[in-house]
PDB file of C-alpha atoms in Angstrom:
ATOM      1  CA  MET A 211      -3.974   2.949 104.188  1.00 45.00           C
ATOM      2  CA  THR A 212      -4.990   5.277 106.734  1.00 42.00           C
ATOM      3  CA  PRO A 213      -6.527   3.710 109.912  1.00 45.00           C
ATOM      4  CA  ILE A 214     -10.015   3.589 110.317  1.00 45.00           C
ATOM      5  CA  PRO A 215     -11.083   5.870 113.513  1.00 43.00           C
ATOM      6  CA  GLN A 216     -12.104   3.592 116.526  1.00 44.00           C
ATOM      7  CA  LEU A 217     -15.333   4.270 118.429  1.00 46.00           C
ATOM      8  CA  ARG A 218     -14.497   5.109 121.938  1.00 43.00           C
ATOM      9  CA  ALA A 219     -18.041   4.251 123.425  1.00 46.00           C
ATOM     10  CA  SER A 220     -19.140   0.793 124.751  1.00 46.00           C
ATOM     11  CA  ARG A 221     -21.108  -1.487 122.257  1.00 50.00           C
ATOM     12  CA  ARG A 222     -23.994  -1.180 124.364  1.00 47.00           C
ATOM     13  CA  ALA A 223     -23.801   2.691 124.621  1.00 48.00           C
ATOM     14  CA  VAL A 224     -23.307   2.767 120.478  1.00 47.00           C
ATOM     15  CA  LEU A 225     -26.217   0.538 119.991  1.00 49.00           C
ATOM     16  CA  LEU A 226     -28.527   2.240 122.269  1.00 45.00           C
ATOM     17  CA  ALA A 227     -27.725   5.574 120.564  1.00 47.00           C
ATOM     18  CA  ALA A 228     -28.126   3.893 117.144  1.00 45.00           C
ATOM     19  CA  GLY A 229     -31.517   2.918 118.151  1.00 45.00           C
ATOM     20  CA  GLY A 230     -32.503   6.330 119.894  1.00 43.00           C
ATOM     21  CA  LEU A 231     -33.016   4.454 123.040  1.00 39.00           C
ATOM     22  CA  LEU A 232     -30.812   6.388 125.641  1.00 35.00           C
ATOM     23  CA  VAL A 233     -33.145   6.949 128.497  1.00 35.00           C
ATOM     24  CA  GLY A 234     -33.080  10.747 130.099  1.00 34.00           C
ATOM     25  CA  CYS A 235     -29.805  11.422 128.079  1.00 35.00           C
ATOM     26  CA  THR A 236     -29.646  14.121 125.178  1.00 33.00           C
ATOM     27  CA  ARG A 237     -26.407  13.862 124.370  1.00 33.00           C
ATOM     28  CA  LYS A 238     -25.025  11.113 121.975  1.00 39.00           C
ATOM     29  CA  PRO A 239     -21.703   9.037 123.372  1.00 39.00           C
ATOM     30  CA  GLN A 240     -18.608  10.675 122.408  1.00 42.00           C
ATOM     31  CA  VAL A 241     -17.242   8.843 119.602  1.00 51.00           C
ATOM     32  CA  ASP A 242     -14.792   9.681 116.894  1.00 74.00           C
ATOM     33  CA  GLU A 243     -16.021  10.676 113.351  1.00 91.00           C
ATOM     34  CA  VAL A 244     -15.546   7.461 110.923  1.00 95.00           C
ATOM     35  CA  HIS A 245     -15.782   8.194 107.583  1.00 97.00           C
ATOM     36  CA  LEU A 246     -16.425   4.906 105.393  1.00 98.00           C
ATOM     37  CA  ARG A 247     -16.821   3.800 101.805  1.00 98.00           C
ATOM     38  CA  LEU A 248     -19.474   1.558 100.337  1.00 98.00           C
ATOM     39  CA  ALA A 249     -18.692  -0.074  97.197  1.00 97.00           C
ATOM     40  CA  THR A 250     -21.962  -0.379  95.315  1.00 96.00           C
ATOM     41  CA  GLY A 251     -22.260  -1.225  91.461  1.00 92.00           C
ATOM     42  CA  PRO A 252     -22.943   0.057  88.010  1.00 87.00           C
ATOM     43  CA  ALA A 253     -25.896   2.723  86.859  1.00 81.00           C
ATOM     44  CA  GLY A 254     -29.141   0.522  86.441  1.00 74.00           C
ATOM     45  CA  ALA A 255     -28.097  -2.273  89.067  1.00 82.00           C
ATOM     46  CA  VAL A 256     -30.015  -3.130  92.321  1.00 87.00           C
ATOM     47  CA  TYR A 257     -26.798  -2.850  94.063  1.00 92.00           C
ATOM     48  CA  ARG A 258     -26.377   0.812  93.628  1.00 91.00           C
ATOM     49  CA  ARG A 259     -29.894   1.726  95.045  1.00 91.00           C
ATOM     50  CA  ILE A 260     -29.688  -0.420  98.090  1.00 94.00           C
ATOM     51  CA  GLY A 261     -26.358   0.679  98.855  1.00 95.00           C
ATOM     52  CA  GLY A 262     -27.198   3.963  98.728  1.00 95.00           C
ATOM     53  CA  ALA A 263     -30.286   3.539 101.148  1.00 95.00           C
ATOM     54  CA  ILE A 264     -27.951   1.391 103.489  1.00 97.00           C
ATOM     55  CA  ALA A 265     -25.021   4.285 103.476  1.00 97.00           C
ATOM     56  CA  GLU A 266     -27.916   6.638 104.010  1.00 96.00           C
ATOM     57  CA  HIS A 267     -28.892   5.317 107.201  1.00 96.00           C
ATOM     58  CA  ILE A 268     -25.706   4.623 109.075  1.00 97.00           C
ATOM     59  CA  SER A 269     -25.040   7.845 108.196  1.00 97.00           C
ATOM     60  CA  GLU A 270     -28.243   9.299 109.968  1.00 96.00           C
ATOM     61  CA  HIS A 271     -28.401   6.200 112.674  1.00 96.00           C
ATOM     62  CA  VAL A 272     -24.680   5.346 113.794  1.00 96.00           C
ATOM     63  CA  PRO A 273     -23.202   8.051 115.843  1.00 94.00           C
ATOM     64  CA  GLY A 274     -20.124   9.928 114.450  1.00 95.00           C
ATOM     65  CA  ALA A 275     -20.399   7.497 111.057  1.00 97.00           C
ATOM     66  CA  THR A 276     -20.597   8.892 107.865  1.00 97.00           C
ATOM     67  CA  VAL A 277     -20.878   6.613 104.649  1.00 98.00           C
ATOM     68  CA  THR A 278     -20.206   7.561 101.110  1.00 97.00           C
ATOM     69  CA  THR A 279     -21.110   5.203  98.099  1.00 97.00           C
ATOM     70  CA  VAL A 280     -18.779   4.481  95.906  1.00 97.00           C
ATOM     71  CA  PRO A 281     -19.801   3.191  92.022  1.00 94.00           C
ATOM     72  CA  SER A 282     -18.132   0.388  90.922  1.00 93.00           C
ATOM     73  CA  ARG A 283     -18.368  -2.577  88.370  1.00 90.00           C
ATOM     74  CA  ALA A 284     -19.760  -4.703  91.176  1.00 90.00           C
ATOM     75  CA  SER A 285     -18.933  -7.911  92.947  1.00 92.00           C
ATOM     76  CA  THR A 286     -15.556  -8.795  91.887  1.00 90.00           C
ATOM     77  CA  ASP A 287     -14.376  -5.114  92.038  1.00 92.00           C
ATOM     78  CA  ASN A 288     -16.048  -4.345  95.187  1.00 95.00           C
ATOM     79  CA  ILE A 289     -13.619  -7.140  96.825  1.00 93.00           C
ATOM     80  CA  ARG A 290     -10.523  -5.916  94.867  1.00 94.00           C
ATOM     81  CA  MET A 291     -11.443  -2.147  96.652  1.00 96.00           C
ATOM     82  CA  LEU A 292     -12.411  -3.823 100.019  1.00 96.00           C
ATOM     83  CA  ARG A 293      -8.853  -5.607  99.812  1.00 94.00           C
ATOM     84  CA  ALA A 294      -7.046  -2.609  98.899  1.00 96.00           C
ATOM     85  CA  GLY A 295      -8.536  -0.401 101.507  1.00 96.00           C
ATOM     86  CA  GLU A 296     -10.469   1.784  98.867  1.00 97.00           C
ATOM     87  CA  ALA A 297     -13.641   0.794 100.566  1.00 98.00           C
ATOM     88  CA  GLN A 298     -14.587  -0.366 104.006  1.00 98.00           C
ATOM     89  CA  LEU A 299     -18.162  -1.867 103.187  1.00 98.00           C
ATOM     90  CA  GLY A 300     -19.132  -3.742 100.028  1.00 97.00           C
ATOM     91  CA  LEU A 301     -21.859  -5.624  98.160  1.00 96.00           C
ATOM     92  CA  THR A 302     -20.979  -9.055  96.387  1.00 94.00           C
ATOM     93  CA  SER A 303     -22.428 -12.013  95.246  1.00 92.00           C
ATOM     94  CA  LEU A 304     -21.892 -15.321  97.621  1.00 92.00           C
ATOM     95  CA  ASP A 305     -20.502 -17.260  94.463  1.00 92.00           C
ATOM     96  CA  VAL A 306     -18.023 -14.695  94.155  1.00 90.00           C
ATOM     97  CA  LEU A 307     -16.506 -14.977  97.365  1.00 86.00           C
ATOM     98  CA  ILE A 308     -16.283 -18.479  97.931  1.00 81.00           C
ATOM     99  CA  THR A 309     -12.985 -19.985  96.503  1.00 67.00           C
ATOM    100  CA  THR A 310     -12.417 -23.435  95.028  1.00 60.00           C
ATOM    101  CA  ASP A 311     -11.014 -24.506  98.889  1.00 61.00           C
ATOM    102  CA  GLY A 312     -14.174 -22.938 100.493  1.00 61.00           C
ATOM    103  CA  SER A 313     -12.283 -20.203 102.435  1.00 67.00           C
ATOM    104  CA  ALA A 314     -13.108 -16.297 102.421  1.00 72.00           C
ATOM    105  CA  PRO A 315     -10.644 -13.743 100.768  1.00 78.00           C
ATOM    106  CA  GLU A 316      -7.970 -12.585 103.668  1.00 86.00           C
ATOM    107  CA  GLY A 317      -9.218  -9.530 105.567  1.00 93.00           C
ATOM    108  CA  LEU A 318     -12.800  -9.818 104.984  1.00 94.00           C
ATOM    109  CA  SER A 319     -15.761 -11.164 106.504  1.00 95.00           C
ATOM    110  CA  ALA A 320     -19.644 -10.597 106.592  1.00 96.00           C
ATOM    111  CA  ILE A 321     -22.239  -8.534 108.050  1.00 98.00           C
ATOM    112  CA  CYS A 322     -25.182 -10.350 106.833  1.00 97.00           C
ATOM    113  CA  ARG A 323     -26.598 -12.001 103.769  1.00 96.00           C
ATOM    114  CA  LEU A 324     -28.849  -9.203 102.298  1.00 96.00           C
ATOM    115  CA  TYR A 325     -31.342 -10.833  99.517  1.00 94.00           C
ATOM    116  CA  ASP A 326     -31.276 -13.222  96.441  1.00 95.00           C
ATOM    117  CA  SER A 327     -29.959 -12.103  92.899  1.00 94.00           C
ATOM    118  CA  HIS A 328     -31.663 -14.233  90.032  1.00 96.00           C
ATOM    119  CA  LEU A 329     -29.699 -14.657  86.868  1.00 98.00           C
ATOM    120  CA  HIS A 330     -31.728 -13.034  83.758  1.00 98.00           C
ATOM    121  CA  LEU A 331     -31.316 -13.940  80.015  1.00 98.00           C
ATOM    122  CA  VAL A 332     -32.961 -11.331  78.051  1.00 98.00           C
ATOM    123  CA  VAL A 333     -33.809 -11.156  74.719  1.00 98.00           C
ATOM    124  CA  MET A 334     -35.814  -8.658  72.248  1.00 98.00           C
ATOM    125  CA  ALA A 335     -39.427 -10.650  71.585  1.00 97.00           C
ATOM    126  CA  ASP A 336     -38.715 -10.960  67.915  1.00 97.00           C
ATOM    127  CA  SER A 337     -35.085 -12.373  68.418  1.00 98.00           C
ATOM    128  CA  GLY A 338     -34.662 -15.789  67.159  1.00 97.00           C
ATOM    129  CA  ILE A 339     -32.937 -17.016  70.261  1.00 98.00           C
ATOM    130  CA  VAL A 340     -35.568 -19.096  71.884  1.00 97.00           C
ATOM    131  CA  GLU A 341     -33.621 -21.152  74.231  1.00 97.00           C
ATOM    132  CA  PHE A 342     -30.449 -21.526  75.908  1.00 98.00           C
ATOM    133  CA  ALA A 343     -28.558 -23.572  72.873  1.00 97.00           C
ATOM    134  CA  ASP A 344     -29.562 -20.661  70.363  1.00 98.00           C
ATOM    135  CA  LEU A 345     -26.760 -18.530  72.057  1.00 98.00           C
ATOM    136  CA  ALA A 346     -24.067 -20.262  69.920  1.00 98.00           C
ATOM    137  CA  GLY A 347     -22.383 -17.717  68.192  1.00 97.00           C
ATOM    138  CA  ARG A 348     -24.464 -14.806  69.363  1.00 98.00           C
ATOM    139  CA  ARG A 349     -23.269 -11.841  70.582  1.00 98.00           C
ATOM    140  CA  VAL A 350     -24.167 -11.820  74.447  1.00 98.00           C
ATOM    141  CA  SER A 351     -23.303  -9.453  77.191  1.00 98.00           C
ATOM    142  CA  LEU A 352     -21.744 -11.124  80.233  1.00 97.00           C
ATOM    143  CA  GLY A 353     -21.806  -7.988  82.321  1.00 94.00           C
ATOM    144  CA  ALA A 354     -19.279  -5.485  83.174  1.00 91.00           C
ATOM    145  CA  HIS A 355     -15.822  -6.995  83.728  1.00 91.00           C
ATOM    146  CA  ASP A 356     -15.365  -7.345  87.013  1.00 87.00           C
ATOM    147  CA  SER A 357     -19.311  -8.159  87.949  1.00 89.00           C
ATOM    148  CA  GLY A 358     -21.164 -10.740  89.414  1.00 90.00           C
ATOM    149  CA  THR A 359     -23.039 -11.285  86.449  1.00 93.00           C
ATOM    150  CA  GLU A 360     -19.725 -11.980  84.389  1.00 95.00           C
ATOM    151  CA  PHE A 361     -18.529 -14.533  86.709  1.00 94.00           C
ATOM    152  CA  THR A 362     -21.666 -16.562  86.935  1.00 96.00           C
ATOM    153  CA  SER A 363     -22.770 -16.265  83.426  1.00 97.00           C
ATOM    154  CA  ALA A 364     -19.049 -17.267  82.344  1.00 97.00           C
ATOM    155  CA  ARG A 365     -19.418 -20.395  84.591  1.00 96.00           C
ATOM    156  CA  VAL A 366     -22.863 -20.922  82.793  1.00 98.00           C
ATOM    157  CA  LEU A 367     -21.170 -20.901  79.347  1.00 98.00           C
ATOM    158  CA  GLN A 368     -18.411 -22.705  80.643  1.00 97.00           C
ATOM    159  CA  LEU A 369     -20.346 -25.677  81.864  1.00 97.00           C
ATOM    160  CA  ALA A 370     -22.409 -25.859  78.764  1.00 97.00           C
ATOM    161  CA  ARG A 371     -19.131 -25.579  76.433  1.00 97.00           C
ATOM    162  CA  MET A 372     -21.253 -22.616  74.792  1.00 96.00           C
ATOM    163  CA  LYS A 373     -19.102 -20.499  72.384  1.00 96.00           C
ATOM    164  CA  ALA A 374     -20.474 -17.128  72.063  1.00 97.00           C
ATOM    165  CA  ASP A 375     -19.271 -13.769  71.078  1.00 98.00           C
ATOM    166  CA  ARG A 376     -19.020 -12.558  74.620  1.00 98.00           C
ATOM    167  CA  ARG A 377     -19.185  -8.844  75.324  1.00 98.00           C
ATOM    168  CA  PHE A 378     -18.832  -7.110  78.436  1.00 97.00           C
ATOM    169  CA  LEU A 379     -21.063  -4.191  79.293  1.00 95.00           C
ATOM    170  CA  SER A 380     -23.133  -2.693  82.451  1.00 91.00           C
ATOM    171  CA  GLN A 381     -26.346  -3.418  82.868  1.00 89.00           C
ATOM    172  CA  ALA A 382     -27.906  -0.204  81.486  1.00 91.00           C
ATOM    173  CA  ASP A 383     -25.352  -0.455  78.685  1.00 95.00           C
ATOM    174  CA  SER A 384     -26.418  -3.944  77.790  1.00 96.00           C
ATOM    175  CA  ALA A 385     -29.964  -2.915  77.670  1.00 96.00           C
ATOM    176  CA  THR A 386     -29.406  -0.049  75.565  1.00 97.00           C
ATOM    177  CA  SER A 387     -27.255  -2.344  73.213  1.00 98.00           C
ATOM    178  CA  LEU A 388     -29.966  -5.190  73.169  1.00 98.00           C
ATOM    179  CA  ARG A 389     -32.631  -2.331  72.243  1.00 98.00           C
ATOM    180  CA  ASP A 390     -30.747  -0.985  69.433  1.00 98.00           C
ATOM    181  CA  GLY A 391     -29.608  -4.314  68.052  1.00 98.00           C
ATOM    182  CA  ALA A 392     -26.207  -3.952  68.841  1.00 98.00           C
ATOM    183  CA  ILE A 393     -26.074  -7.117  70.838  1.00 98.00           C
ATOM    184  CA  ASP A 394     -28.368 -10.533  70.727  1.00 98.00           C
ATOM    185  CA  ALA A 395     -28.860 -11.267  74.663  1.00 98.00           C
ATOM    186  CA  MET A 396     -27.654  -9.825  77.642  1.00 98.00           C
ATOM    187  CA  PHE A 397     -26.892 -11.603  81.390  1.00 98.00           C
ATOM    188  CA  SER A 398     -27.842  -9.841  84.300  1.00 96.00           C
ATOM    189  CA  LEU A 399     -27.455 -11.387  87.996  1.00 94.00           C
ATOM    190  CA  THR A 400     -29.233  -9.083  90.125  1.00 90.00           C
ATOM    191  CA  GLY A 401     -32.261  -8.036  92.327  1.00 88.00           C
ATOM    192  CA  VAL A 402     -36.039  -8.943  91.020  1.00 91.00           C
ATOM    193  CA  PRO A 403     -36.971  -6.466  89.361  1.00 89.00           C
ATOM    194  CA  THR A 404     -33.765  -4.708  88.285  1.00 87.00           C
ATOM    195  CA  PRO A 405     -34.189  -1.178  86.955  1.00 87.00           C
ATOM    196  CA  ALA A 406     -32.474  -1.530  83.753  1.00 90.00           C
ATOM    197  CA  ILE A 407     -34.395  -4.251  82.531  1.00 95.00           C
ATOM    198  CA  THR A 408     -37.882  -3.069  83.892  1.00 94.00           C
ATOM    199  CA  GLU A 409     -37.197   0.199  81.920  1.00 95.00           C
ATOM    200  CA  LEU A 410     -36.309  -1.583  78.900  1.00 97.00           C
ATOM    201  CA  ALA A 411     -39.616  -4.192  79.599  1.00 97.00           C
ATOM    202  CA  LEU A 412     -42.014  -0.772  79.802  1.00 97.00           C
ATOM    203  CA  ARG A 413     -40.536   0.350  76.449  1.00 96.00           C
ATOM    204  CA  HIS A 414     -40.368  -2.529  74.136  1.00 97.00           C
ATOM    205  CA  LEU A 415     -41.395  -6.263  74.185  1.00 97.00           C
ATOM    206  CA  VAL A 416     -38.799  -8.245  75.562  1.00 98.00           C
ATOM    207  CA  ARG A 417     -38.445 -12.515  76.762  1.00 98.00           C
ATOM    208  CA  MET A 418     -36.652 -14.377  79.101  1.00 98.00           C
ATOM    209  CA  ILE A 419     -34.727 -17.385  78.231  1.00 98.00           C
ATOM    210  CA  PRO A 420     -35.564 -20.072  80.698  1.00 98.00           C
ATOM    211  CA  LEU A 421     -32.490 -21.541  82.477  1.00 98.00           C
ATOM    212  CA  GLU A 422     -33.521 -24.397  84.579  1.00 97.00           C
ATOM    213  CA  LYS A 423     -31.227 -26.866  83.128  1.00 97.00           C
ATOM    214  CA  GLN A 424     -28.063 -24.459  83.953  1.00 97.00           C
ATOM    215  CA  ALA A 425     -29.299 -23.634  87.485  1.00 97.00           C
ATOM    216  CA  ASP A 426     -28.965 -28.177  87.872  1.00 97.00           C
ATOM    217  CA  ALA A 427     -25.552 -28.059  86.590  1.00 96.00           C
ATOM    218  CA  LEU A 428     -24.470 -25.162  88.762  1.00 95.00           C
ATOM    219  CA  GLY A 429     -25.666 -26.724  91.782  1.00 93.00           C
ATOM    220  CA  ARG A 430     -24.014 -29.853  90.762  1.00 93.00           C
ATOM    221  CA  PHE A 431     -20.525 -28.579  90.085  1.00 92.00           C
ATOM    222  CA  TYR A 432     -20.562 -25.821  92.609  1.00 90.00           C
ATOM    223  CA  PRO A 433     -22.359 -26.722  95.898  1.00 85.00           C
ATOM    224  CA  GLY A 434     -23.072 -24.102  98.082  1.00 84.00           C
ATOM    225  CA  PRO A 435     -24.171 -20.731  96.569  1.00 90.00           C
ATOM    226  CA  TYR A 436     -26.682 -21.731  94.033  1.00 93.00           C
ATOM    227  CA  ALA A 437     -30.747 -22.655  94.219  1.00 94.00           C
ATOM    228  CA  PRO A 438     -33.129 -23.026  91.412  1.00 96.00           C
ATOM    229  CA  ALA A 439     -35.229 -20.380  91.545  1.00 97.00           C
ATOM    230  CA  THR A 440     -38.206 -18.392  89.233  1.00 98.00           C
ATOM    231  CA  ILE A 441     -38.460 -14.860  88.336  1.00 97.00           C
ATOM    232  CA  PRO A 442     -42.030 -14.209  88.744  1.00 96.00           C
ATOM    233  CA  ALA A 443     -44.756 -13.226  86.134  1.00 97.00           C
ATOM    234  CA  THR A 444     -45.270  -9.870  88.234  1.00 96.00           C
ATOM    235  CA  ALA A 445     -41.698  -8.804  87.924  1.00 95.00           C
ATOM    236  CA  TYR A 446     -41.529  -7.310  84.331  1.00 97.00           C
ATOM    237  CA  ALA A 447     -44.086  -6.118  81.994  1.00 96.00           C
ATOM    238  CA  ASN A 448     -45.522  -8.777  79.370  1.00 96.00           C
ATOM    239  CA  VAL A 449     -42.888 -11.424  80.512  1.00 97.00           C
ATOM    240  CA  PRO A 450     -44.131 -14.574  82.070  1.00 97.00           C
ATOM    241  CA  ALA A 451     -42.516 -16.850  84.977  1.00 98.00           C
ATOM    242  CA  THR A 452     -38.919 -18.048  84.182  1.00 98.00           C
ATOM    243  CA  ARG A 453     -37.066 -20.449  85.825  1.00 98.00           C
ATOM    244  CA  THR A 454     -33.649 -19.504  86.446  1.00 98.00           C
ATOM    245  CA  VAL A 455     -31.007 -19.647  89.544  1.00 98.00           C
ATOM    246  CA  ALA A 456     -30.289 -17.378  92.601  1.00 96.00           C
ATOM    247  CA  VAL A 457     -27.277 -16.286  94.266  1.00 95.00           C
ATOM    248  CA  PRO A 458     -27.373 -14.734  97.417  1.00 95.00           C
ATOM    249  CA  ASN A 459     -25.765 -11.092  98.170  1.00 95.00           C
ATOM    250  CA  VAL A 460     -23.584 -10.280 101.473  1.00 96.00           C
ATOM    251  CA  LEU A 461     -22.897  -7.216 102.770  1.00 97.00           C
ATOM    252  CA  LEU A 462     -18.914  -7.559 103.107  1.00 97.00           C
ATOM    253  CA  VAL A 463     -17.036  -5.566 105.698  1.00 97.00           C
ATOM    254  CA  ARG A 464     -13.146  -5.221 106.345  1.00 97.00           C
ATOM    255  CA  ASN A 465     -11.729  -7.189 109.254  1.00 97.00           C
ATOM    256  CA  ASP A 466     -10.284  -4.092 110.700  1.00 97.00           C
ATOM    257  CA  LEU A 467     -13.346  -2.317 111.505  1.00 97.00           C
ATOM    258  CA  ARG A 468     -13.772  -1.817 115.426  1.00 96.00           C
ATOM    259  CA  ASP A 469     -16.322  -4.429 116.509  1.00 97.00           C
ATOM    260  CA  ASP A 470     -18.773  -1.697 118.184  1.00 97.00           C
ATOM    261  CA  LEU A 471     -19.034   0.239 114.923  1.00 97.00           C
ATOM    262  CA  VAL A 472     -19.973  -2.951 113.086  1.00 98.00           C
ATOM    263  CA  TYR A 473     -22.308  -4.076 115.601  1.00 98.00           C
ATOM    264  CA  ALA A 474     -24.177  -0.509 115.122  1.00 97.00           C
ATOM    265  CA  ILE A 475     -24.000  -0.785 111.577  1.00 98.00           C
ATOM    266  CA  THR A 476     -25.734  -4.348 112.071  1.00 98.00           C
ATOM    267  CA  ASP A 477     -28.298  -3.294 114.243  1.00 97.00           C
ATOM    268  CA  THR A 478     -28.974  -0.149 112.085  1.00 97.00           C
ATOM    269  CA  ILE A 479     -29.618  -2.455 108.834  1.00 97.00           C
ATOM    270  CA  PHE A 480     -32.036  -4.610 110.878  1.00 97.00           C
ATOM    271  CA  ARG A 481     -34.292  -1.728 112.357  1.00 95.00           C
ATOM    272  CA  HIS A 482     -34.608   0.133 109.479  1.00 95.00           C
ATOM    273  CA  THR A 483     -35.354  -2.332 107.068  1.00 93.00           C
ATOM    274  CA  GLY A 484     -38.348  -1.090 106.063  1.00 90.00           C
ATOM    275  CA  THR A 485     -37.256   2.392 105.420  1.00 92.00           C
ATOM    276  CA  ILE A 486     -34.109   1.144 103.610  1.00 92.00           C
ATOM    277  CA  ALA A 487     -36.649  -0.541 101.103  1.00 89.00           C
ATOM    278  CA  SER A 488     -38.117   2.597 100.626  1.00 88.00           C
ATOM    279  CA  GLY A 489     -34.724   3.565  99.019  1.00 80.00           C
ATOM    280  CA  SER A 490     -32.405   6.663  99.626  1.00 77.00           C
ATOM    281  CA  ARG A 491     -34.076  10.457  99.362  1.00 77.00           C
ATOM    282  CA  GLU A 492     -31.449  10.899  96.582  1.00 73.00           C
ATOM    283  CA  ASP A 493     -32.384   8.563  94.675  1.00 69.00           C
ATOM    284  CA  GLY A 494     -36.411   8.448  95.425  1.00 69.00           C
ATOM    285  CA  GLU A 495     -36.838   4.813  93.851  1.00 78.00           C
ATOM    286  CA  ALA A 496     -37.953   2.004  96.191  1.00 86.00           C
ATOM    287  CA  VAL A 497     -35.457  -1.313  96.614  1.00 88.00           C
ATOM    288  CA  PRO A 498     -38.079  -4.020  97.308  1.00 88.00           C
ATOM    289  CA  GLU A 499     -35.160  -6.459  97.488  1.00 89.00           C
ATOM    290  CA  ALA A 500     -34.715  -4.716 100.748  1.00 90.00           C
ATOM    291  CA  TRP A 501     -37.844  -6.711 102.319  1.00 92.00           C
ATOM    292  CA  GLN A 502     -36.092  -9.887 101.967  1.00 93.00           C
ATOM    293  CA  ILE A 503     -33.763  -8.731 104.752  1.00 93.00           C
ATOM    294  CA  ASN A 504     -34.610 -10.491 107.717  1.00 93.00           C
ATOM    295  CA  VAL A 505     -32.458 -12.034 110.877  1.00 94.00           C
ATOM    296  CA  ARG A 506     -33.661 -15.526 110.098  1.00 93.00           C
ATOM    297  CA  THR A 507     -31.809 -16.219 106.791  1.00 93.00           C
ATOM    298  CA  ALA A 508     -29.123 -13.103 107.939  1.00 96.00           C
ATOM    299  CA  ILE A 509     -26.270 -15.320 109.269  1.00 95.00           C
ATOM    300  CA  SER A 510     -26.682 -17.748 106.210  1.00 92.00           C
ATOM    301  CA  THR A 511     -23.063 -16.792 104.473  1.00 91.00           C
ATOM    302  CA  ALA A 512     -21.960 -19.988 103.978  1.00 87.00           C
ATOM    303  CA  THR A 513     -18.078 -20.605 104.396  1.00 86.00           C
ATOM    304  CA  ILE A 514     -18.047 -16.911 104.955  1.00 90.00           C
ATOM    305  CA  PRO A 515     -17.465 -15.851 108.569  1.00 93.00           C
ATOM    306  CA  LEU A 516     -19.285 -12.989 110.174  1.00 96.00           C
ATOM    307  CA  HIS A 517     -17.555 -10.046 111.620  1.00 97.00           C
ATOM    308  CA  PRO A 518     -17.165 -10.439 115.450  1.00 98.00           C
ATOM    309  CA  GLY A 519     -19.125  -7.215 115.777  1.00 98.00           C
ATOM    310  CA  ALA A 520     -21.909  -8.616 113.611  1.00 98.00           C
ATOM    311  CA  ALA A 521     -21.597 -12.116 115.351  1.00 97.00           C
ATOM    312  CA  ALA A 522     -21.998 -10.511 118.842  1.00 98.00           C
ATOM    313  CA  TRP A 523     -25.253  -8.567 117.481  1.00 98.00           C
ATOM    314  CA  PHE A 524     -27.047 -11.816 116.483  1.00 97.00           C
ATOM    315  CA  ARG A 525     -25.988 -13.291 119.810  1.00 96.00           C
ATOM    316  CA  ASP A 526     -27.619 -10.587 121.513  1.00 96.00           C
ATOM    317  CA  ARG A 527     -30.767 -10.746 119.591  1.00 91.00           C
ATOM    318  CA  LYS A 528     -31.345 -14.332 120.644  1.00 84.00           C
ATOM    319  CA  ARG A 529     -31.024 -13.540 124.308  1.00 74.00           C
TER     320      ARG A 529
END
């Protein structure tokens, strides 16, 4: 793997430049150019949109840094790319990160917790599936291989000893297949609202299957990353509020990135939350999940340690 170029400026100089606060000085500190890759997610996913907005803001506000987004199958795929050096930043759900012994994947740490995803179980309105037990023997998409959706929905089925005809489709392909009758139900672990389901619900009547009991089971067997939650009635057209489970998402980073660089990236994310929520200029779509990013919950990454550069930013924030 080619080593990441390192920042030459002090942490304070980089931070001030990132915030546009260098008083009486028109030049930015001299830094090496840093080209980073941020692993995001598939078409129709919030990861793709929020990742694009974060990448755009880092490129604009961190001196010398350019960030390119990398489409992926989401969480597990992103972790693989990070560990292989194919990406330096990546999005993932917290439950995928936490191993059975509570340790983080080797060589990776967190910049911050971003927002919570909700597990959706969607069927068409005229479906005979009215509760979770009706999934038995049905054609069900568990999301794309190596995605957080696959990881969490597989756990749900395993805990319930549910035998279904499992399919592995991206969010966009799941929505299309559900509409066309090629599958009977789709899981989606994502932010609320998520583009693929929003578009489906605007054009066709759909229903959400409650997952309250499944949320309780996940919390009992895998304490830490899961919490009961509700998809609000305002999220999707003609879909009432639905009980489910929530999982936090974190922004991961390779440990070999220079502390000053990660410090400046962390500062950029929290200084520009509002404009990140407006979405990237290329995509043009708002990312309401970004409004969940705040300093009070950002360090709640369970057993996943913060990168030293991010930890330093949060310590300085308290001074």
